[in-house]
């Protein structure tokens, strides 16, 4: 320990006299050219120098007085703060182990962690990858790493629940749970009736008719219940068979989306019911749609039906 650091420590204790023994008499500073500092306490061989010694591992030693000033004293002794051993440390563990270097508190102070401000919230990610309830997160980063026993870093990621609005495919008025099928032999009945119906002359209906077109949909039959036993339909409505369901313009007039009731999107699975035979129904999967299409003309190889 050099003279400068010794002076610093002794001045600290001198300015805090309550830390010393009540028998304290005097502190004497020798000039720097003597290369060491001493302090004298008459007839007292030891003294207290505060809890700071736990952090500055200093040793109190004595040596016989060599100054004529003390020749009348009985066995005068100088007491001084001895430099610590050469093996000292400057890490976060030295405070606990008591082997810190003498200049630890001002050369190696602890440094707490510091982090940046939170970034913006990321886009909401739905749990199913499409829409609905999901999570979003935001992050921050470390700007100063903790050292020498400094305060550890707080969490760098924060998450919260969010919601992704699902797209509306159709209005509630267009939702029907079961698609109704009619035998294709009635395909001309609706058009003949429409020509004589005054309802079709209404302006709103007339505008819909201008935009409405025929279209065909291929459906693959899945489940078929036991009530579809009629010979006329048993050979056409069976599991694994692909049929053609035709949607006529007149069947779309009471819908808001220009489609027949319960028509699905490609790949969707739904329910169907055959008009006529009692409780003949089942499930199917939509394959594809063809616009400006008639089942009898464009898909003669498939069993045709009408969507009501």
PDB file of C-alpha atoms in Angstrom:
ATOM      1  CA  UNK A   1       0.000   0.000   0.000  1.00  0.00           C
ATOM      2  CA  UNK A   2       1.513   3.355  -0.908  1.00  0.00           C
ATOM      3  CA  UNK A   3       1.573   6.509   1.239  1.00  0.00           C
ATOM      4  CA  UNK A   4      -1.263   8.102  -0.697  1.00  0.00           C
ATOM      5  CA  UNK A   5      -3.707   5.282  -0.070  1.00  0.00           C
ATOM      6  CA  UNK A   6      -2.584   5.066   3.579  1.00  0.00           C
ATOM      7  CA  UNK A   7      -3.262   8.754   4.084  1.00  0.00           C
ATOM      8  CA  UNK A   8      -6.668   8.313   2.526  1.00  0.00           C
ATOM      9  CA  UNK A   9      -7.598   5.515   4.961  1.00  0.00           C
ATOM     10  CA  UNK A  10      -6.181   7.221   8.063  1.00  0.00           C
ATOM     11  CA  UNK A  11      -7.942  10.453   7.205  1.00  0.00           C
ATOM     12  CA  UNK A  12     -11.153   8.533   6.948  1.00  0.00           C
ATOM     13  CA  UNK A  13     -10.747   7.168  10.468  1.00  0.00           C
ATOM     14  CA  UNK A  14      -9.535  10.503  11.796  1.00  0.00           C
ATOM     15  CA  UNK A  15     -12.701  12.202  10.540  1.00  0.00           C
ATOM     16  CA  UNK A  16     -14.791   9.499  12.171  1.00  0.00           C
ATOM     17  CA  UNK A  17     -13.324   9.502  15.689  1.00  0.00           C
ATOM     18  CA  UNK A  18     -16.305   7.570  17.069  1.00  0.00           C
ATOM     19  CA  UNK A  19     -14.862   4.516  15.384  1.00  0.00           C
ATOM     20  CA  UNK A  20     -11.762   4.605  17.555  1.00  0.00           C
ATOM     21  CA  UNK A  21     -11.097   3.606  21.176  1.00  0.00           C
ATOM     22  CA  UNK A  22     -12.063   6.077  23.927  1.00  0.00           C
ATOM     23  CA  UNK A  23      -8.393   6.109  25.046  1.00  0.00           C
ATOM     24  CA  UNK A  24      -7.335   7.655  21.753  1.00  0.00           C
ATOM     25  CA  UNK A  25      -4.662  10.243  22.436  1.00  0.00           C
ATOM     26  CA  UNK A  26      -3.195  11.470  19.231  1.00  0.00           C
ATOM     27  CA  UNK A  27      -2.544  10.657  15.604  1.00  0.00           C
ATOM     28  CA  UNK A  28       0.771  11.688  14.284  1.00  0.00           C
ATOM     29  CA  UNK A  29       1.539  11.939  10.603  1.00  0.00           C
ATOM     30  CA  UNK A  30       5.160  11.719   9.594  1.00  0.00           C
ATOM     31  CA  UNK A  31       6.378  13.568   6.589  1.00  0.00           C
ATOM     32  CA  UNK A  32       6.166  11.691   3.253  1.00  0.00           C
ATOM     33  CA  UNK A  33       9.983  11.359   3.039  1.00  0.00           C
ATOM     34  CA  UNK A  34       9.815   8.940   5.981  1.00  0.00           C
ATOM     35  CA  UNK A  35       7.961   6.652   3.580  1.00  0.00           C
ATOM     36  CA  UNK A  36       5.486   5.391   6.148  1.00  0.00           C
ATOM     37  CA  UNK A  37       2.714   6.669   8.455  1.00  0.00           C
ATOM     38  CA  UNK A  38       2.472   5.899  12.143  1.00  0.00           C
ATOM     39  CA  UNK A  39      -0.015   6.551  14.860  1.00  0.00           C
ATOM     40  CA  UNK A  40       0.572   6.502  18.588  1.00  0.00           C
ATOM     41  CA  UNK A  41      -1.772   5.466  21.383  1.00  0.00           C
ATOM     42  CA  UNK A  42      -0.346   5.533  24.898  1.00  0.00           C
ATOM     43  CA  UNK A  43      -0.505   2.272  26.907  1.00  0.00           C
ATOM     44  CA  UNK A  44      -3.055   0.854  24.463  1.00  0.00           C
ATOM     45  CA  UNK A  45      -1.824  -2.031  22.316  1.00  0.00           C
ATOM     46  CA  UNK A  46      -4.851  -2.332  20.067  1.00  0.00           C
ATOM     47  CA  UNK A  47      -7.811  -0.321  18.866  1.00  0.00           C
ATOM     48  CA  UNK A  48     -10.991  -0.656  16.827  1.00  0.00           C
ATOM     49  CA  UNK A  49     -11.102   0.748  13.301  1.00  0.00           C
ATOM     50  CA  UNK A  50     -14.693   0.089  12.162  1.00  0.00           C
ATOM     51  CA  UNK A  51     -16.558  -2.522  10.196  1.00  0.00           C
ATOM     52  CA  UNK A  52     -14.848  -1.191   7.083  1.00  0.00           C
ATOM     53  CA  UNK A  53     -11.961  -3.535   7.932  1.00  0.00           C
ATOM     54  CA  UNK A  54     -14.179  -6.342   6.686  1.00  0.00           C
ATOM     55  CA  UNK A  55     -13.907  -4.842   3.226  1.00  0.00           C
ATOM     56  CA  UNK A  56     -10.354  -3.483   3.553  1.00  0.00           C
ATOM     57  CA  UNK A  57      -8.301  -6.365   5.017  1.00  0.00           C
ATOM     58  CA  UNK A  58      -5.719  -4.230   6.864  1.00  0.00           C
ATOM     59  CA  UNK A  59      -3.437  -5.490   9.653  1.00  0.00           C
ATOM     60  CA  UNK A  60      -2.565  -3.490  12.787  1.00  0.00           C
ATOM     61  CA  UNK A  61       1.092  -3.928  13.839  1.00  0.00           C
ATOM     62  CA  UNK A  62       3.390  -2.328  16.406  1.00  0.00           C
ATOM     63  CA  UNK A  63       7.056  -1.340  16.430  1.00  0.00           C
ATOM     64  CA  UNK A  64       9.325   0.207  19.110  1.00  0.00           C
ATOM     65  CA  UNK A  65       9.514   3.982  19.087  1.00  0.00           C
ATOM     66  CA  UNK A  66      12.728   5.386  17.680  1.00  0.00           C
ATOM     67  CA  UNK A  67      12.006   9.087  18.080  1.00  0.00           C
ATOM     68  CA  UNK A  68      13.630  11.039  20.955  1.00  0.00           C
ATOM     69  CA  UNK A  69      10.276  12.690  21.483  1.00  0.00           C
ATOM     70  CA  UNK A  70       9.120   9.554  23.272  1.00  0.00           C
ATOM     71  CA  UNK A  71      12.282   8.811  25.294  1.00  0.00           C
ATOM     72  CA  UNK A  72      10.516   9.516  28.601  1.00  0.00           C
ATOM     73  CA  UNK A  73       7.676   7.157  27.831  1.00  0.00           C
ATOM     74  CA  UNK A  74       7.620   3.677  29.374  1.00  0.00           C
ATOM     75  CA  UNK A  75       8.031   1.177  26.538  1.00  0.00           C
ATOM     76  CA  UNK A  76       6.576   3.441  23.849  1.00  0.00           C
ATOM     77  CA  UNK A  77       5.110   1.674  20.846  1.00  0.00           C
ATOM     78  CA  UNK A  78       4.086   2.925  17.421  1.00  0.00           C
ATOM     79  CA  UNK A  79       0.997   1.317  15.888  1.00  0.00           C
ATOM     80  CA  UNK A  80       0.481   1.412  12.148  1.00  0.00           C
ATOM     81  CA  UNK A  81      -1.702  -0.086   9.405  1.00  0.00           C
ATOM     82  CA  UNK A  82       0.332  -2.731   7.691  1.00  0.00           C
ATOM     83  CA  UNK A  83      -0.084  -3.446   3.994  1.00  0.00           C
ATOM     84  CA  UNK A  84      -2.083  -6.609   3.204  1.00  0.00           C
ATOM     85  CA  UNK A  85      -0.432  -9.751   1.799  1.00  0.00           C
ATOM     86  CA  UNK A  86       0.510  -9.731  -1.837  1.00  0.00           C
ATOM     87  CA  UNK A  87      -2.117 -12.406  -2.600  1.00  0.00           C
ATOM     88  CA  UNK A  88      -5.279 -10.342  -2.741  1.00  0.00           C
ATOM     89  CA  UNK A  89      -8.218 -10.419  -5.104  1.00  0.00           C
ATOM     90  CA  UNK A  90     -10.576  -8.081  -6.842  1.00  0.00           C
ATOM     91  CA  UNK A  91     -13.637 -10.180  -7.668  1.00  0.00           C
ATOM     92  CA  UNK A  92     -17.178 -10.467  -6.346  1.00  0.00           C
ATOM     93  CA  UNK A  93     -16.197 -13.240  -3.910  1.00  0.00           C
ATOM     94  CA  UNK A  94     -13.407 -11.407  -2.095  1.00  0.00           C
ATOM     95  CA  UNK A  95     -15.847  -9.424   0.072  1.00  0.00           C
ATOM     96  CA  UNK A  96     -17.274 -12.661   1.449  1.00  0.00           C
ATOM     97  CA  UNK A  97     -13.905 -14.385   1.789  1.00  0.00           C
ATOM     98  CA  UNK A  98     -12.120 -11.341   3.202  1.00  0.00           C
ATOM     99  CA  UNK A  99      -9.216 -11.363   0.755  1.00  0.00           C
ATOM    100  CA  UNK A 100      -9.896  -8.173  -1.222  1.00  0.00           C
ATOM    101  CA  UNK A 101      -7.069  -5.896  -2.222  1.00  0.00           C
ATOM    102  CA  UNK A 102      -6.776  -2.709  -0.175  1.00  0.00           C
ATOM    103  CA  UNK A 103      -7.962  -0.537  -3.042  1.00  0.00           C
ATOM    104  CA  UNK A 104     -10.917  -2.782  -3.895  1.00  0.00           C
ATOM    105  CA  UNK A 105     -13.677  -0.378  -2.878  1.00  0.00           C
ATOM    106  CA  UNK A 106     -12.627   2.428  -5.211  1.00  0.00           C
ATOM    107  CA  UNK A 107     -10.824   0.512  -7.971  1.00  0.00           C
ATOM    108  CA  UNK A 108     -13.148  -2.480  -8.265  1.00  0.00           C
ATOM    109  CA  UNK A 109     -16.633  -1.307  -7.318  1.00  0.00           C
ATOM    110  CA  UNK A 110     -19.532  -3.543  -8.162  1.00  0.00           C
ATOM    111  CA  UNK A 111     -21.458  -2.744 -11.325  1.00  0.00           C
ATOM    112  CA  UNK A 112     -25.172  -3.481 -11.689  1.00  0.00           C
ATOM    113  CA  UNK A 113     -26.776  -4.707 -14.869  1.00  0.00           C
ATOM    114  CA  UNK A 114     -28.401  -2.112 -17.121  1.00  0.00           C
ATOM    115  CA  UNK A 115     -30.912  -2.817 -19.886  1.00  0.00           C
ATOM    116  CA  UNK A 116     -32.460  -0.859 -22.733  1.00  0.00           C
ATOM    117  CA  UNK A 117     -36.060   0.271 -22.974  1.00  0.00           C
ATOM    118  CA  UNK A 118     -38.690  -2.189 -24.158  1.00  0.00           C
ATOM    119  CA  UNK A 119     -39.044  -2.516 -27.914  1.00  0.00           C
ATOM    120  CA  UNK A 120     -42.374  -2.435 -29.737  1.00  0.00           C
ATOM    121  CA  UNK A 121     -44.817  -5.328 -29.462  1.00  0.00           C
ATOM    122  CA  UNK A 122     -44.472  -7.838 -32.290  1.00  0.00           C
ATOM    123  CA  UNK A 123     -47.429  -8.932 -34.400  1.00  0.00           C
ATOM    124  CA  UNK A 124     -49.944 -11.212 -32.709  1.00  0.00           C
ATOM    125  CA  UNK A 125     -49.399 -14.894 -33.535  1.00  0.00           C
ATOM    126  CA  UNK A 126     -52.512 -17.062 -33.224  1.00  0.00           C
ATOM    127  CA  UNK A 127     -52.144 -20.338 -31.334  1.00  0.00           C
ATOM    128  CA  UNK A 128     -53.469 -22.315 -34.303  1.00  0.00           C
ATOM    129  CA  UNK A 129     -51.415 -20.314 -36.796  1.00  0.00           C
ATOM    130  CA  UNK A 130     -54.505 -18.793 -38.431  1.00  0.00           C
ATOM    131  CA  UNK A 131     -56.729 -16.645 -36.221  1.00  0.00           C
ATOM    132  CA  UNK A 132     -58.210 -16.406 -32.741  1.00  0.00           C
ATOM    133  CA  UNK A 133     -56.406 -16.247 -29.399  1.00  0.00           C
ATOM    134  CA  UNK A 134     -52.641 -15.957 -29.582  1.00  0.00           C
ATOM    135  CA  UNK A 135     -49.600 -14.273 -28.058  1.00  0.00           C
ATOM    136  CA  UNK A 136     -47.274 -11.421 -28.879  1.00  0.00           C
ATOM    137  CA  UNK A 137     -43.950 -10.454 -27.349  1.00  0.00           C
ATOM    138  CA  UNK A 138     -41.515  -7.604 -26.984  1.00  0.00           C
ATOM    139  CA  UNK A 139     -37.847  -7.654 -26.016  1.00  0.00           C
ATOM    140  CA  UNK A 140     -35.053  -5.504 -24.664  1.00  0.00           C
ATOM    141  CA  UNK A 141     -31.295  -6.035 -24.547  1.00  0.00           C
ATOM    142  CA  UNK A 142     -28.439  -5.720 -22.065  1.00  0.00           C
ATOM    143  CA  UNK A 143     -26.469  -2.473 -22.261  1.00  0.00           C
ATOM    144  CA  UNK A 144     -24.169  -3.071 -19.265  1.00  0.00           C
ATOM    145  CA  UNK A 145     -23.196  -6.523 -18.016  1.00  0.00           C
ATOM    146  CA  UNK A 146     -23.157  -7.049 -14.216  1.00  0.00           C
ATOM    147  CA  UNK A 147     -19.704  -7.562 -12.677  1.00  0.00           C
ATOM    148  CA  UNK A 148     -18.173  -8.043  -9.220  1.00  0.00           C
ATOM    149  CA  UNK A 149     -21.402  -9.001  -7.499  1.00  0.00           C
ATOM    150  CA  UNK A 150     -23.569  -6.383  -9.192  1.00  0.00           C
ATOM    151  CA  UNK A 151     -27.331  -6.713  -9.495  1.00  0.00           C
ATOM    152  CA  UNK A 152     -28.340  -9.350 -12.032  1.00  0.00           C
ATOM    153  CA  UNK A 153     -30.257  -8.494 -15.211  1.00  0.00           C
ATOM    154  CA  UNK A 154     -34.078  -8.451 -15.232  1.00  0.00           C
ATOM    155  CA  UNK A 155     -36.083 -10.486 -17.814  1.00  0.00           C
ATOM    156  CA  UNK A 156     -35.339  -9.524 -21.410  1.00  0.00           C
ATOM    157  CA  UNK A 157     -38.578 -10.874 -22.925  1.00  0.00           C
ATOM    158  CA  UNK A 158     -42.189 -10.067 -22.116  1.00  0.00           C
ATOM    159  CA  UNK A 159     -45.304 -11.758 -23.531  1.00  0.00           C
ATOM    160  CA  UNK A 160     -49.034 -11.078 -23.422  1.00  0.00           C
ATOM    161  CA  UNK A 161     -52.229 -12.575 -24.785  1.00  0.00           C
ATOM    162  CA  UNK A 162     -53.725 -11.131 -27.969  1.00  0.00           C
ATOM    163  CA  UNK A 163     -56.394 -11.905 -30.540  1.00  0.00           C
ATOM    164  CA  UNK A 164     -56.269 -12.201 -34.329  1.00  0.00           C
ATOM    165  CA  UNK A 165     -59.581 -11.377 -35.976  1.00  0.00           C
ATOM    166  CA  UNK A 166     -60.822 -14.243 -38.122  1.00  0.00           C
ATOM    167  CA  UNK A 167     -61.995 -13.277 -41.635  1.00  0.00           C
ATOM    168  CA  UNK A 168     -65.698 -13.467 -42.270  1.00  0.00           C
ATOM    169  CA  UNK A 169     -66.406 -15.778 -45.156  1.00  0.00           C
ATOM    170  CA  UNK A 170     -70.105 -15.195 -45.245  1.00  0.00           C
ATOM    171  CA  UNK A 171     -72.818 -13.343 -43.356  1.00  0.00           C
ATOM    172  CA  UNK A 172     -74.869 -15.107 -40.723  1.00  0.00           C
ATOM    173  CA  UNK A 173     -77.892 -15.055 -43.030  1.00  0.00           C
ATOM    174  CA  UNK A 174     -76.032 -17.331 -45.444  1.00  0.00           C
ATOM    175  CA  UNK A 175     -75.191 -20.031 -42.918  1.00  0.00           C
ATOM    176  CA  UNK A 176     -77.206 -23.220 -43.247  1.00  0.00           C
ATOM    177  CA  UNK A 177     -76.164 -26.386 -41.485  1.00  0.00           C
ATOM    178  CA  UNK A 178     -77.354 -28.901 -44.112  1.00  0.00           C
ATOM    179  CA  UNK A 179     -77.308 -28.690 -47.903  1.00  0.00           C
ATOM    180  CA  UNK A 180     -80.547 -29.873 -49.531  1.00  0.00           C
ATOM    181  CA  UNK A 181     -80.321 -32.071 -52.636  1.00  0.00           C
ATOM    182  CA  UNK A 182     -83.011 -32.671 -55.248  1.00  0.00           C
ATOM    183  CA  UNK A 183     -83.130 -35.269 -57.992  1.00  0.00           C
ATOM    184  CA  UNK A 184     -81.746 -33.787 -61.229  1.00  0.00           C
ATOM    185  CA  UNK A 185     -84.861 -34.700 -63.183  1.00  0.00           C
ATOM    186  CA  UNK A 186     -86.443 -31.509 -61.766  1.00  0.00           C
ATOM    187  CA  UNK A 187     -83.789 -29.251 -63.280  1.00  0.00           C
ATOM    188  CA  UNK A 188     -86.214 -27.429 -65.621  1.00  0.00           C
ATOM    189  CA  UNK A 189     -89.056 -27.036 -63.122  1.00  0.00           C
ATOM    190  CA  UNK A 190     -87.672 -24.000 -61.327  1.00  0.00           C
ATOM    191  CA  UNK A 191     -86.961 -21.979 -64.499  1.00  0.00           C
ATOM    192  CA  UNK A 192     -90.470 -22.611 -65.889  1.00  0.00           C
ATOM    193  CA  UNK A 193     -92.059 -21.521 -62.599  1.00  0.00           C
ATOM    194  CA  UNK A 194     -89.867 -18.426 -62.406  1.00  0.00           C
ATOM    195  CA  UNK A 195     -90.994 -17.093 -65.751  1.00  0.00           C
ATOM    196  CA  UNK A 196     -94.573 -16.906 -64.475  1.00  0.00           C
ATOM    197  CA  UNK A 197     -93.725 -15.498 -61.017  1.00  0.00           C
ATOM    198  CA  UNK A 198     -94.225 -11.742 -60.581  1.00  0.00           C
ATOM    199  CA  UNK A 199     -91.640 -11.811 -57.776  1.00  0.00           C
ATOM    200  CA  UNK A 200     -88.817 -11.955 -60.335  1.00  0.00           C
ATOM    201  CA  UNK A 201     -89.918  -8.585 -61.753  1.00  0.00           C
ATOM    202  CA  UNK A 202     -88.999  -6.706 -58.575  1.00  0.00           C
ATOM    203  CA  UNK A 203     -86.001  -4.369 -59.148  1.00  0.00           C
ATOM    204  CA  UNK A 204     -83.871  -5.928 -56.405  1.00  0.00           C
ATOM    205  CA  UNK A 205     -84.535  -9.453 -57.677  1.00  0.00           C
ATOM    206  CA  UNK A 206     -83.972  -8.402 -61.260  1.00  0.00           C
ATOM    207  CA  UNK A 207     -80.506  -7.011 -60.371  1.00  0.00           C
ATOM    208  CA  UNK A 208     -79.552 -10.275 -58.662  1.00  0.00           C
ATOM    209  CA  UNK A 209     -80.682 -12.283 -61.674  1.00  0.00           C
ATOM    210  CA  UNK A 210     -78.435 -10.218 -63.936  1.00  0.00           C
ATOM    211  CA  UNK A 211     -75.377 -11.281 -61.914  1.00  0.00           C
ATOM    212  CA  UNK A 212     -76.459 -14.823 -61.031  1.00  0.00           C
ATOM    213  CA  UNK A 213     -75.116 -17.719 -63.097  1.00  0.00           C
ATOM    214  CA  UNK A 214     -75.255 -21.482 -63.158  1.00  0.00           C
ATOM    215  CA  UNK A 215     -72.372 -23.290 -61.529  1.00  0.00           C
ATOM    216  CA  UNK A 216     -71.493 -26.896 -60.687  1.00  0.00           C
ATOM    217  CA  UNK A 217     -69.750 -28.310 -57.629  1.00  0.00           C
ATOM    218  CA  UNK A 218     -68.068 -31.684 -57.335  1.00  0.00           C
ATOM    219  CA  UNK A 219     -68.664 -33.405 -53.989  1.00  0.00           C
ATOM    220  CA  UNK A 220     -67.217 -36.685 -52.748  1.00  0.00           C
ATOM    221  CA  UNK A 221     -69.691 -38.686 -50.657  1.00  0.00           C
ATOM    222  CA  UNK A 222     -68.427 -39.726 -47.241  1.00  0.00           C
ATOM    223  CA  UNK A 223     -70.915 -41.093 -44.742  1.00  0.00           C
ATOM    224  CA  UNK A 224     -74.370 -42.307 -45.934  1.00  0.00           C
ATOM    225  CA  UNK A 225     -77.006 -43.410 -43.414  1.00  0.00           C
ATOM    226  CA  UNK A 226     -79.084 -46.570 -43.712  1.00  0.00           C
ATOM    227  CA  UNK A 227     -82.256 -44.754 -44.761  1.00  0.00           C
ATOM    228  CA  UNK A 228     -80.903 -44.160 -48.280  1.00  0.00           C
ATOM    229  CA  UNK A 229     -82.124 -47.602 -49.319  1.00  0.00           C
ATOM    230  CA  UNK A 230     -84.259 -46.567 -52.320  1.00  0.00           C
ATOM    231  CA  UNK A 231     -82.934 -48.316 -55.409  1.00  0.00           C
ATOM    232  CA  UNK A 232     -83.041 -45.106 -57.468  1.00  0.00           C
ATOM    233  CA  UNK A 233     -80.541 -43.363 -55.139  1.00  0.00           C
ATOM    234  CA  UNK A 234     -78.702 -46.292 -53.587  1.00  0.00           C
ATOM    235  CA  UNK A 235     -76.595 -46.729 -56.716  1.00  0.00           C
ATOM    236  CA  UNK A 236     -75.670 -43.023 -56.813  1.00  0.00           C
ATOM    237  CA  UNK A 237     -75.346 -41.931 -53.177  1.00  0.00           C
ATOM    238  CA  UNK A 238     -72.772 -44.239 -51.669  1.00  0.00           C
ATOM    239  CA  UNK A 239     -69.496 -43.776 -49.827  1.00  0.00           C
ATOM    240  CA  UNK A 240     -66.593 -42.801 -52.090  1.00  0.00           C
ATOM    241  CA  UNK A 241     -68.725 -41.751 -55.076  1.00  0.00           C
ATOM    242  CA  UNK A 242     -68.191 -38.283 -56.597  1.00  0.00           C
ATOM    243  CA  UNK A 243     -71.356 -36.460 -57.667  1.00  0.00           C
ATOM    244  CA  UNK A 244     -72.127 -33.210 -59.482  1.00  0.00           C
ATOM    245  CA  UNK A 245     -74.337 -30.732 -57.603  1.00  0.00           C
ATOM    246  CA  UNK A 246     -75.736 -27.955 -59.801  1.00  0.00           C
ATOM    247  CA  UNK A 247     -76.656 -24.546 -58.412  1.00  0.00           C
ATOM    248  CA  UNK A 248     -79.206 -22.632 -60.510  1.00  0.00           C
ATOM    249  CA  UNK A 249     -79.535 -18.815 -60.440  1.00  0.00           C
ATOM    250  CA  UNK A 250     -83.052 -18.962 -58.961  1.00  0.00           C
ATOM    251  CA  UNK A 251     -81.694 -20.868 -55.935  1.00  0.00           C
ATOM    252  CA  UNK A 252     -79.336 -18.004 -55.060  1.00  0.00           C
ATOM    253  CA  UNK A 253     -81.852 -15.138 -54.994  1.00  0.00           C
ATOM    254  CA  UNK A 254     -82.666 -15.515 -51.294  1.00  0.00           C
ATOM    255  CA  UNK A 255     -78.964 -15.588 -50.366  1.00  0.00           C
ATOM    256  CA  UNK A 256     -76.657 -12.619 -49.818  1.00  0.00           C
ATOM    257  CA  UNK A 257     -73.558 -14.221 -51.268  1.00  0.00           C
ATOM    258  CA  UNK A 258     -74.836 -15.423 -54.646  1.00  0.00           C
ATOM    259  CA  UNK A 259     -74.387 -19.087 -53.705  1.00  0.00           C
ATOM    260  CA  UNK A 260     -76.734 -21.969 -52.990  1.00  0.00           C
ATOM    261  CA  UNK A 261     -77.531 -22.798 -49.381  1.00  0.00           C
ATOM    262  CA  UNK A 262     -74.755 -24.586 -47.465  1.00  0.00           C
ATOM    263  CA  UNK A 263     -72.383 -24.623 -50.412  1.00  0.00           C
ATOM    264  CA  UNK A 264     -68.910 -25.065 -48.942  1.00  0.00           C
ATOM    265  CA  UNK A 265     -65.399 -24.021 -49.891  1.00  0.00           C
ATOM    266  CA  UNK A 266     -62.984 -26.440 -51.538  1.00  0.00           C
ATOM    267  CA  UNK A 267     -61.746 -29.052 -49.075  1.00  0.00           C
ATOM    268  CA  UNK A 268     -64.438 -28.414 -46.469  1.00  0.00           C
ATOM    269  CA  UNK A 269     -66.615 -31.181 -45.032  1.00  0.00           C
ATOM    270  CA  UNK A 270     -70.353 -30.687 -44.545  1.00  0.00           C
ATOM    271  CA  UNK A 271     -73.754 -32.363 -44.346  1.00  0.00           C
ATOM    272  CA  UNK A 272     -76.305 -33.079 -47.060  1.00  0.00           C
ATOM    273  CA  UNK A 273     -79.904 -34.280 -47.073  1.00  0.00           C
ATOM    274  CA  UNK A 274     -81.861 -35.668 -50.004  1.00  0.00           C
ATOM    275  CA  UNK A 275     -85.350 -34.246 -50.497  1.00  0.00           C
ATOM    276  CA  UNK A 276     -87.878 -37.041 -51.010  1.00  0.00           C
ATOM    277  CA  UNK A 277     -86.871 -40.255 -49.233  1.00  0.00           C
ATOM    278  CA  UNK A 278     -87.332 -39.991 -45.490  1.00  0.00           C
ATOM    279  CA  UNK A 279     -84.155 -39.198 -43.544  1.00  0.00           C
ATOM    280  CA  UNK A 280     -81.717 -39.967 -46.359  1.00  0.00           C
ATOM    281  CA  UNK A 281     -78.655 -37.929 -45.428  1.00  0.00           C
ATOM    282  CA  UNK A 282     -74.928 -38.069 -44.918  1.00  0.00           C
ATOM    283  CA  UNK A 283     -71.621 -36.177 -45.143  1.00  0.00           C
ATOM    284  CA  UNK A 284     -69.494 -35.055 -48.061  1.00  0.00           C
ATOM    285  CA  UNK A 285     -66.348 -33.131 -48.995  1.00  0.00           C
ATOM    286  CA  UNK A 286     -66.268 -30.355 -51.570  1.00  0.00           C
ATOM    287  CA  UNK A 287     -63.712 -30.890 -54.360  1.00  0.00           C
ATOM    288  CA  UNK A 288     -64.060 -28.008 -56.821  1.00  0.00           C
ATOM    289  CA  UNK A 289     -66.430 -25.527 -58.439  1.00  0.00           C
ATOM    290  CA  UNK A 290     -67.021 -24.858 -62.153  1.00  0.00           C
ATOM    291  CA  UNK A 291     -68.749 -21.613 -63.228  1.00  0.00           C
ATOM    292  CA  UNK A 292     -71.245 -21.335 -66.109  1.00  0.00           C
ATOM    293  CA  UNK A 293     -71.796 -25.031 -65.834  1.00  0.00           C
ATOM    294  CA  UNK A 294     -74.604 -27.599 -66.183  1.00  0.00           C
ATOM    295  CA  UNK A 295     -74.014 -31.065 -64.731  1.00  0.00           C
ATOM    296  CA  UNK A 296     -75.726 -32.816 -67.645  1.00  0.00           C
ATOM    297  CA  UNK A 297     -73.644 -30.914 -70.190  1.00  0.00           C
ATOM    298  CA  UNK A 298     -70.246 -30.409 -68.536  1.00  0.00           C
ATOM    299  CA  UNK A 299     -69.974 -33.464 -66.265  1.00  0.00           C
ATOM    300  CA  UNK A 300     -71.948 -36.248 -67.956  1.00  0.00           C
ATOM    301  CA  UNK A 301     -69.783 -38.901 -66.261  1.00  0.00           C
ATOM    302  CA  UNK A 302     -70.939 -37.867 -62.753  1.00  0.00           C
ATOM    303  CA  UNK A 303     -74.272 -38.552 -61.022  1.00  0.00           C
ATOM    304  CA  UNK A 304     -76.141 -35.203 -61.134  1.00  0.00           C
ATOM    305  CA  UNK A 305     -78.212 -33.515 -58.398  1.00  0.00           C
ATOM    306  CA  UNK A 306     -79.645 -30.053 -57.774  1.00  0.00           C
ATOM    307  CA  UNK A 307     -78.721 -27.770 -54.868  1.00  0.00           C
ATOM    308  CA  UNK A 308     -81.860 -26.194 -53.413  1.00  0.00           C
TER     309      UNK A 308
END
